[in-house]
PDB file of C-alpha atoms and ligand atoms in Angstrom:
ATOM      1  CA  MET A 152     -24.943  47.667  73.493  1.00  0.00           C
ATOM      2  CA  ARG A 153     -27.654  45.666  75.236  1.00  0.00           C
ATOM      3  CA  ALA A 154     -26.071  46.405  78.626  1.00  0.00           C
ATOM      4  CA  LEU A 155     -26.089  50.146  77.790  1.00  0.00           C
ATOM      5  CA  CYS A 156     -29.761  50.099  76.760  1.00  0.00           C
ATOM      6  CA  PHE A 157     -30.477  48.425  80.077  1.00  0.00           C
ATOM      7  CA  ILE A 158     -28.602  51.055  82.037  1.00  0.00           C
ATOM      8  CA  VAL A 159     -30.455  53.859  80.232  1.00  0.00           C
ATOM      9  CA  VAL A 160     -33.775  52.200  80.813  1.00  0.00           C
ATOM     10  CA  ALA A 161     -32.978  51.575  84.493  1.00  0.00           C
ATOM     11  CA  LEU A 162     -31.775  55.139  84.994  1.00  0.00           C
ATOM     12  CA  VAL A 163     -34.903  56.609  83.395  1.00  0.00           C
ATOM     13  CA  MET A 164     -37.112  54.300  85.364  1.00  0.00           C
ATOM     14  CA  SER A 165     -35.371  55.172  88.650  1.00  0.00           C
ATOM     15  CA  CYS A 166     -35.780  58.800  87.876  1.00  0.00           C
ATOM     16  CA  PHE A 167     -39.415  58.372  87.300  1.00  0.00           C
ATOM     17  CA  GLY A 168     -39.539  56.397  90.535  1.00  0.00           C
ATOM     18  CA  HIS A 169     -38.243  59.133  92.836  1.00  0.00           C
ATOM     19  CA  LYS A 170     -39.633  62.484  91.884  1.00  0.00           C
ATOM     20  CA  THR A 171     -37.231  64.510  93.964  1.00  0.00           C
ATOM     21  CA  ASP A 172     -36.472  68.164  93.514  1.00  0.00           C
ATOM     22  CA  SER A 173     -32.768  67.695  94.166  1.00  0.00           C
ATOM     23  CA  GLY A 174     -30.087  65.140  93.507  1.00  0.00           C
ATOM     24  CA  LEU A 175     -29.476  62.988  90.479  1.00  0.00           C
ATOM     25  CA  CYS A 176     -32.949  63.217  89.146  1.00  0.00           C
ATOM     26  CA  THR A 177     -33.710  66.898  88.739  1.00  0.00           C
ATOM     27  CA  PRO A 178     -35.359  67.228  85.354  1.00  0.00           C
ATOM     28  CA  LYS A 179     -32.424  69.132  83.917  1.00  0.00           C
ATOM     29  CA  LEU A 180     -29.722  66.762  85.029  1.00  0.00           C
ATOM     30  CA  GLU A 181     -31.875  63.851  84.047  1.00  0.00           C
ATOM     31  CA  ASN A 182     -32.217  65.118  80.538  1.00  0.00           C
ATOM     32  CA  ALA A 183     -28.486  65.892  80.288  1.00  0.00           C
ATOM     33  CA  LEU A 184     -27.611  62.331  81.420  1.00  0.00           C
ATOM     34  CA  PHE A 185     -30.043  60.835  79.097  1.00  0.00           C
ATOM     35  CA  GLU A 186     -28.617  62.792  76.116  1.00  0.00           C
ATOM     36  CA  ASP A 187     -25.074  61.810  77.045  1.00  0.00           C
ATOM     37  CA  LEU A 188     -26.008  58.176  77.273  1.00  0.00           C
ATOM     38  CA  LEU A 189     -27.945  58.425  74.028  1.00  0.00           C
ATOM     39  CA  SER A 190     -25.052  59.935  72.117  1.00  0.00           C
ATOM     40  CA  MET A 191     -22.777  57.303  73.635  1.00  0.00           C
ATOM     41  CA  MET A 192     -24.974  54.536  72.416  1.00  0.00           C
ATOM     42  CA  LEU A 193     -25.209  56.143  68.891  1.00  0.00           C
ATOM     43  CA  LYS A 194     -21.335  56.346  68.829  1.00  0.00           C
ATOM     44  CA  ILE A 195     -21.081  52.696  69.723  1.00  0.00           C
ATOM     45  CA  LYS A 196     -23.667  51.736  67.203  1.00  0.00           C
ATOM     46  CA  GLY A 197     -21.670  53.804  64.590  1.00  0.00           C
ATOM     47  CA  THR A 198     -18.494  51.965  65.493  1.00  0.00           C
ATOM     48  CA  GLN A 199     -20.132  48.583  65.159  1.00  0.00           C
ATOM     49  CA  LYS A 200     -21.577  49.561  61.787  1.00  0.00           C
ATOM     50  CA  GLY A 201     -18.071  50.650  60.678  1.00  0.00           C
ATOM     51  CA  THR A 202     -16.615  47.330  61.747  1.00  0.00           C
ATOM     52  CA  ASN A 203     -19.304  45.446  59.941  1.00  0.00           C
ATOM     53  CA  GLN A 204     -18.678  47.467  56.753  1.00  0.00           C
ATOM     54  CA  HIS A 205     -15.029  46.537  57.003  1.00  0.00           C
ATOM     55  CA  ASP A 206     -15.953  42.842  57.422  1.00  0.00           C
ATOM     56  CA  GLU A 207     -18.174  42.861  54.271  1.00  0.00           C
ATOM     57  CA  THR A 208     -16.737  41.224  51.219  1.00  0.00           C
ATOM     58  CA  PHE A 209     -14.253  43.489  49.484  1.00  0.00           C
ATOM     59  CA  SER A 210     -12.626  42.589  46.295  1.00  0.00           C
ATOM     60  CA  ALA A 211      -9.587  44.061  44.380  1.00  0.00           C
ATOM     61  CA  PHE A 212      -7.030  42.710  42.014  1.00  0.00           C
ATOM     62  CA  ALA A 213      -4.149  43.795  39.874  1.00  0.00           C
ATOM     63  CA  ALA A 214      -2.090  41.658  37.537  1.00  0.00           C
ATOM     64  CA  SER A 215       0.448  42.182  34.878  1.00  0.00           C
ATOM     65  CA  LEU A 216       1.965  40.311  31.988  1.00  0.00           C
ATOM     66  CA  THR A 217       5.503  39.115  32.486  1.00  0.00           C
ATOM     67  CA  VAL A 218       6.345  38.328  28.810  1.00  0.00           C
ATOM     68  CA  LEU A 219       5.338  39.646  25.359  1.00  0.00           C
ATOM     69  CA  LYS A 220       2.928  37.553  23.485  1.00  0.00           C
ATOM     70  CA  THR A 221       1.358  37.037  20.069  1.00  0.00           C
ATOM     71  CA  LEU A 222      -2.252  36.430  21.051  1.00  0.00           C
ATOM     72  CA  GLY A 223      -4.457  33.941  19.384  1.00  0.00           C
ATOM     73  CA  THR A 224      -7.737  35.172  17.747  1.00  0.00           C
ATOM     74  CA  GLY A 225     -10.169  35.875  20.565  1.00  0.00           C
ATOM     75  CA  GLU A 226      -7.674  34.742  23.199  1.00  0.00           C
ATOM     76  CA  ILE A 227      -8.220  35.837  26.740  1.00  0.00           C
ATOM     77  CA  VAL A 228      -5.162  37.677  27.968  1.00  0.00           C
ATOM     78  CA  LYS A 229      -3.831  35.883  31.093  1.00  0.00           C
ATOM     79  CA  PHE A 230      -2.149  38.534  33.129  1.00  0.00           C
ATOM     80  CA  ASP A 231       0.002  36.123  35.090  1.00  0.00           C
ATOM     81  CA  LYS A 232       1.901  38.163  37.660  1.00  0.00           C
ATOM     82  CA  VAL A 233      -0.592  38.856  40.443  1.00  0.00           C
ATOM     83  CA  TRP A 234       0.136  41.941  42.546  1.00  0.00           C
ATOM     84  CA  THR A 235      -3.146  42.128  44.445  1.00  0.00           C
ATOM     85  CA  ASN A 236      -5.924  39.618  44.808  1.00  0.00           C
ATOM     86  CA  VAL A 237      -8.085  40.530  47.770  1.00  0.00           C
ATOM     87  CA  ASN A 238     -10.867  37.895  48.056  1.00  0.00           C
ATOM     88  CA  ASN A 239      -9.136  35.815  45.347  1.00  0.00           C
ATOM     89  CA  ASP A 240     -11.665  36.718  42.671  1.00  0.00           C
ATOM     90  CA  TYR A 241      -9.145  36.999  39.785  1.00  0.00           C
ATOM     91  CA  ASN A 242      -7.804  33.762  38.300  1.00  0.00           C
ATOM     92  CA  PRO A 243      -4.390  34.252  36.708  1.00  0.00           C
ATOM     93  CA  SER A 244      -4.537  30.918  34.948  1.00  0.00           C
ATOM     94  CA  THR A 245      -7.695  31.862  32.978  1.00  0.00           C
ATOM     95  CA  GLY A 246      -7.374  35.708  33.129  1.00  0.00           C
ATOM     96  CA  VAL A 247     -10.949  35.912  34.360  1.00  0.00           C
ATOM     97  CA  TYR A 248     -12.293  37.980  37.237  1.00  0.00           C
ATOM     98  CA  THR A 249     -15.523  36.953  38.787  1.00  0.00           C
ATOM     99  CA  ALA A 250     -17.624  39.463  40.737  1.00  0.00           C
ATOM    100  CA  PRO A 251     -18.262  38.134  44.321  1.00  0.00           C
ATOM    101  CA  LYS A 252     -21.311  40.256  44.941  1.00  0.00           C
ATOM    102  CA  PRO A 253     -23.658  42.764  43.259  1.00  0.00           C
ATOM    103  CA  GLY A 254     -22.070  46.196  42.998  1.00  0.00           C
ATOM    104  CA  VAL A 255     -20.310  48.913  41.050  1.00  0.00           C
ATOM    105  CA  TYR A 256     -16.862  47.896  39.865  1.00  0.00           C
ATOM    106  CA  GLN A 257     -13.997  49.733  38.380  1.00  0.00           C
ATOM    107  CA  PHE A 258     -11.675  48.092  35.785  1.00  0.00           C
ATOM    108  CA  SER A 259      -8.494  49.214  34.156  1.00  0.00           C
ATOM    109  CA  CYS A 260      -6.245  47.800  31.539  1.00  0.00           C
ATOM    110  CA  SER A 261      -3.117  49.047  29.881  1.00  0.00           C
ATOM    111  CA  VAL A 262      -1.557  47.342  26.917  1.00  0.00           C
ATOM    112  CA  MET A 263       1.625  48.073  25.119  1.00  0.00           C
ATOM    113  CA  THR A 264       2.279  46.903  21.490  1.00  0.00           C
ATOM    114  CA  GLN A 265       5.227  45.087  20.383  1.00  0.00           C
ATOM    115  CA  TYR A 266       7.681  47.188  18.425  1.00  0.00           C
ATOM    116  CA  ASN A 267       6.075  48.682  15.304  1.00  0.00           C
ATOM    117  CA  LYS A 268       3.038  46.358  15.677  1.00  0.00           C
ATOM    118  CA  ALA A 269      -0.565  46.710  16.949  1.00  0.00           C
ATOM    119  CA  VAL A 270      -2.743  45.123  19.430  1.00  0.00           C
ATOM    120  CA  ARG A 271      -6.513  45.257  19.932  1.00  0.00           C
ATOM    121  CA  VAL A 272      -8.161  44.114  23.083  1.00  0.00           C
ATOM    122  CA  LEU A 273     -11.585  44.529  24.688  1.00  0.00           C
ATOM    123  CA  LEU A 274     -13.008  44.371  28.114  1.00  0.00           C
ATOM    124  CA  TRP A 275     -15.677  41.715  28.146  1.00  0.00           C
ATOM    125  CA  LYS A 276     -18.600  41.342  30.547  1.00  0.00           C
ATOM    126  CA  ASN A 277     -19.710  37.732  30.332  1.00  0.00           C
ATOM    127  CA  ASP A 278     -20.441  37.176  26.593  1.00  0.00           C
ATOM    128  CA  MET A 279     -20.674  40.889  25.816  1.00  0.00           C
ATOM    129  CA  LYS A 280     -18.072  43.205  24.569  1.00  0.00           C
ATOM    130  CA  THR A 281     -17.792  46.548  26.404  1.00  0.00           C
ATOM    131  CA  VAL A 282     -14.958  48.938  25.570  1.00  0.00           C
ATOM    132  CA  ALA A 283     -11.878  48.401  23.436  1.00  0.00           C
ATOM    133  CA  VAL A 284      -8.362  49.793  23.100  1.00  0.00           C
ATOM    134  CA  TYR A 285      -6.343  49.742  20.001  1.00  0.00           C
ATOM    135  CA  PRO A 286      -2.769  51.056  20.217  1.00  0.00           C
ATOM    136  CA  GLY A 287      -1.666  50.988  16.602  1.00  0.00           C
ATOM    137  CA  PRO A 288       1.488  50.882  14.667  1.00  0.00           C
ATOM    138  CA  ASN A 289       1.164  54.380  13.249  1.00  0.00           C
ATOM    139  CA  ASN A 290       3.910  55.773  15.281  1.00  0.00           C
ATOM    140  CA  VAL A 291       7.357  54.120  15.267  1.00  0.00           C
ATOM    141  CA  GLY A 292       8.004  51.843  18.176  1.00  0.00           C
ATOM    142  CA  HIS A 293       5.773  50.817  21.032  1.00  0.00           C
ATOM    143  CA  ASN A 294       2.398  52.226  21.667  1.00  0.00           C
ATOM    144  CA  THR A 295       0.225  52.094  24.767  1.00  0.00           C
ATOM    145  CA  GLY A 296      -3.524  52.234  25.251  1.00  0.00           C
ATOM    146  CA  THR A 297      -5.635  52.273  28.344  1.00  0.00           C
ATOM    147  CA  ILE A 298      -9.127  51.201  29.243  1.00  0.00           C
ATOM    148  CA  ASN A 299     -10.905  52.583  32.268  1.00  0.00           C
ATOM    149  CA  MET A 300     -14.401  51.342  32.815  1.00  0.00           C
ATOM    150  CA  VAL A 301     -17.019  51.380  35.562  1.00  0.00           C
ATOM    151  CA  LEU A 302     -19.645  48.594  35.458  1.00  0.00           C
ATOM    152  CA  GLU A 303     -22.577  47.586  37.513  1.00  0.00           C
ATOM    153  CA  LEU A 304     -22.212  43.753  38.014  1.00  0.00           C
ATOM    154  CA  LYS A 305     -24.217  40.985  39.455  1.00  0.00           C
ATOM    155  CA  LYS A 306     -22.744  38.250  41.550  1.00  0.00           C
ATOM    156  CA  GLY A 307     -20.909  35.848  39.315  1.00  0.00           C
ATOM    157  CA  ASP A 308     -20.475  38.212  36.364  1.00  0.00           C
ATOM    158  CA  LYS A 309     -17.233  37.602  34.556  1.00  0.00           C
ATOM    159  CA  GLU A 310     -14.755  40.286  33.365  1.00  0.00           C
ATOM    160  CA  TYR A 311     -11.679  39.654  31.197  1.00  0.00           C
ATOM    161  CA  ILE A 312      -9.517  41.183  28.506  1.00  0.00           C
ATOM    162  CA  LYS A 313      -9.851  39.498  25.215  1.00  0.00           C
ATOM    163  CA  GLN A 314      -8.102  39.922  21.891  1.00  0.00           C
ATOM    164  CA  GLY A 315     -10.204  41.331  19.006  1.00  0.00           C
ATOM    165  CA  ALA A 316      -9.914  41.799  15.240  1.00  0.00           C
ATOM    166  CA  ALA A 317      -6.600  41.178  13.615  1.00  0.00           C
ATOM    167  CA  GLU A 318      -4.171  42.933  15.973  1.00  0.00           C
ATOM    168  CA  LYS A 319      -2.420  40.482  18.258  1.00  0.00           C
ATOM    169  CA  TYR A 320       0.862  41.812  19.444  1.00  0.00           C
ATOM    170  CA  ILE A 321       0.983  42.554  23.047  1.00  0.00           C
ATOM    171  CA  TYR A 322       4.156  43.547  24.717  1.00  0.00           C
ATOM    172  CA  SER A 323       5.663  43.197  28.206  1.00  0.00           C
ATOM    173  CA  GLU A 324       8.853  42.175  29.741  1.00  0.00           C
ATOM    174  CA  SER A 325       9.775  40.922  33.289  1.00  0.00           C
ATOM    175  CA  ALA A 326      11.756  43.985  34.147  1.00  0.00           C
ATOM    176  CA  TYR A 327       9.024  46.418  33.099  1.00  0.00           C
ATOM    177  CA  ASN A 328       5.460  45.419  33.568  1.00  0.00           C
ATOM    178  CA  TYR A 329       3.975  47.341  30.671  1.00  0.00           C
ATOM    179  CA  SER A 330       0.702  45.513  30.239  1.00  0.00           C
ATOM    180  CA  MET A 331      -1.761  45.163  33.184  1.00  0.00           C
ATOM    181  CA  PHE A 332      -5.283  44.544  34.234  1.00  0.00           C
ATOM    182  CA  SER A 333      -6.920  45.572  37.444  1.00  0.00           C
ATOM    183  CA  GLY A 334     -10.274  45.982  39.096  1.00  0.00           C
ATOM    184  CA  TYR A 335     -12.062  46.552  42.381  1.00  0.00           C
ATOM    185  CA  LEU A 336     -15.385  46.830  43.966  1.00  0.00           C
ATOM    186  CA  ILE A 337     -16.279  50.477  44.479  1.00  0.00           C
ATOM    187  CA  ARG A 338     -19.340  49.690  46.539  1.00  0.00           C
TER     188      ARG A 338
HETATM  189  C1  NAG U  50       7.863  43.933  37.316  1.00  0.00           C
HETATM  190  O1  NAG U  50       7.504  42.809  37.991  1.00  0.00           O
HETATM  191  C2  NAG U  50       8.569  41.964  38.423  1.00  0.00           C
HETATM  192  C3  NAG U  50       8.049  40.802  39.096  1.00  0.00           C
HETATM  193  O2  NAG U  50       7.270  39.984  38.162  1.00  0.00           O
HETATM  194  C4  NAG U  50       9.516  42.757  39.311  1.00  0.00           C
HETATM  195  O3  NAG U  50      10.624  41.943  39.705  1.00  0.00           O
HETATM  196  C5  NAG U  50       9.954  44.034  38.558  1.00  0.00           C
HETATM  197  O4  NAG U  50      10.808  44.760  39.448  1.00  0.00           O
HETATM  198  C6  NAG U  50       8.771  44.807  38.090  1.00  0.00           C
HETATM  199  N1  NAG U  50       9.256  45.944  37.260  1.00  0.00           N
HETATM  200  C7  NAG U  50       9.172  47.139  37.661  1.00  0.00           C
HETATM  201  C8  NAG U  50       9.689  48.202  36.697  1.00  0.00           C
HETATM  202  O5  NAG U  50       8.566  47.453  38.657  1.00  0.00           O
END
């Protein structure tokens, strides 16, 4: 980039130096060359910006539950099977995701109930409840509910799925990963 700047400056200077009517430095050719070099520089600048964006902190995780569980009151669900953990911001032993930087984040959670039972869980942001899902026992068998949420977070904000009210029966099995939690930084 610096070298290119130098070349452009040198070229322009040299053209100002020899005001000839023919050759490299006719005004028309001079302009064309200048424009070419300018667009080349802009392209290189764009590429560098692209590389930098790619290098910026990105964060994404997805985890599922391997076994059914009767949750404790207010228990944070520890989705233990980690599928994705880019930047390692999700902790499977606590079930807590910590935002690595300020931004807009997307979170999803699907939970299935144990047979003929109910489960109620909420997505928390730090010490605040956000949205809930409550697949109930009204229909016979297993029921599933899903949370999809977009949140603006600060660095260090904590997101997790926590049991709420009286319904505690979450289902999953190792062969079918019915209950999961995921999230990622949109930008
Ligand atoms: C669920 O996850 C387990 C690993 O924990 C995997 O072996 C299994 O194939 C997955 N089930 C399905 C239906 O993808």
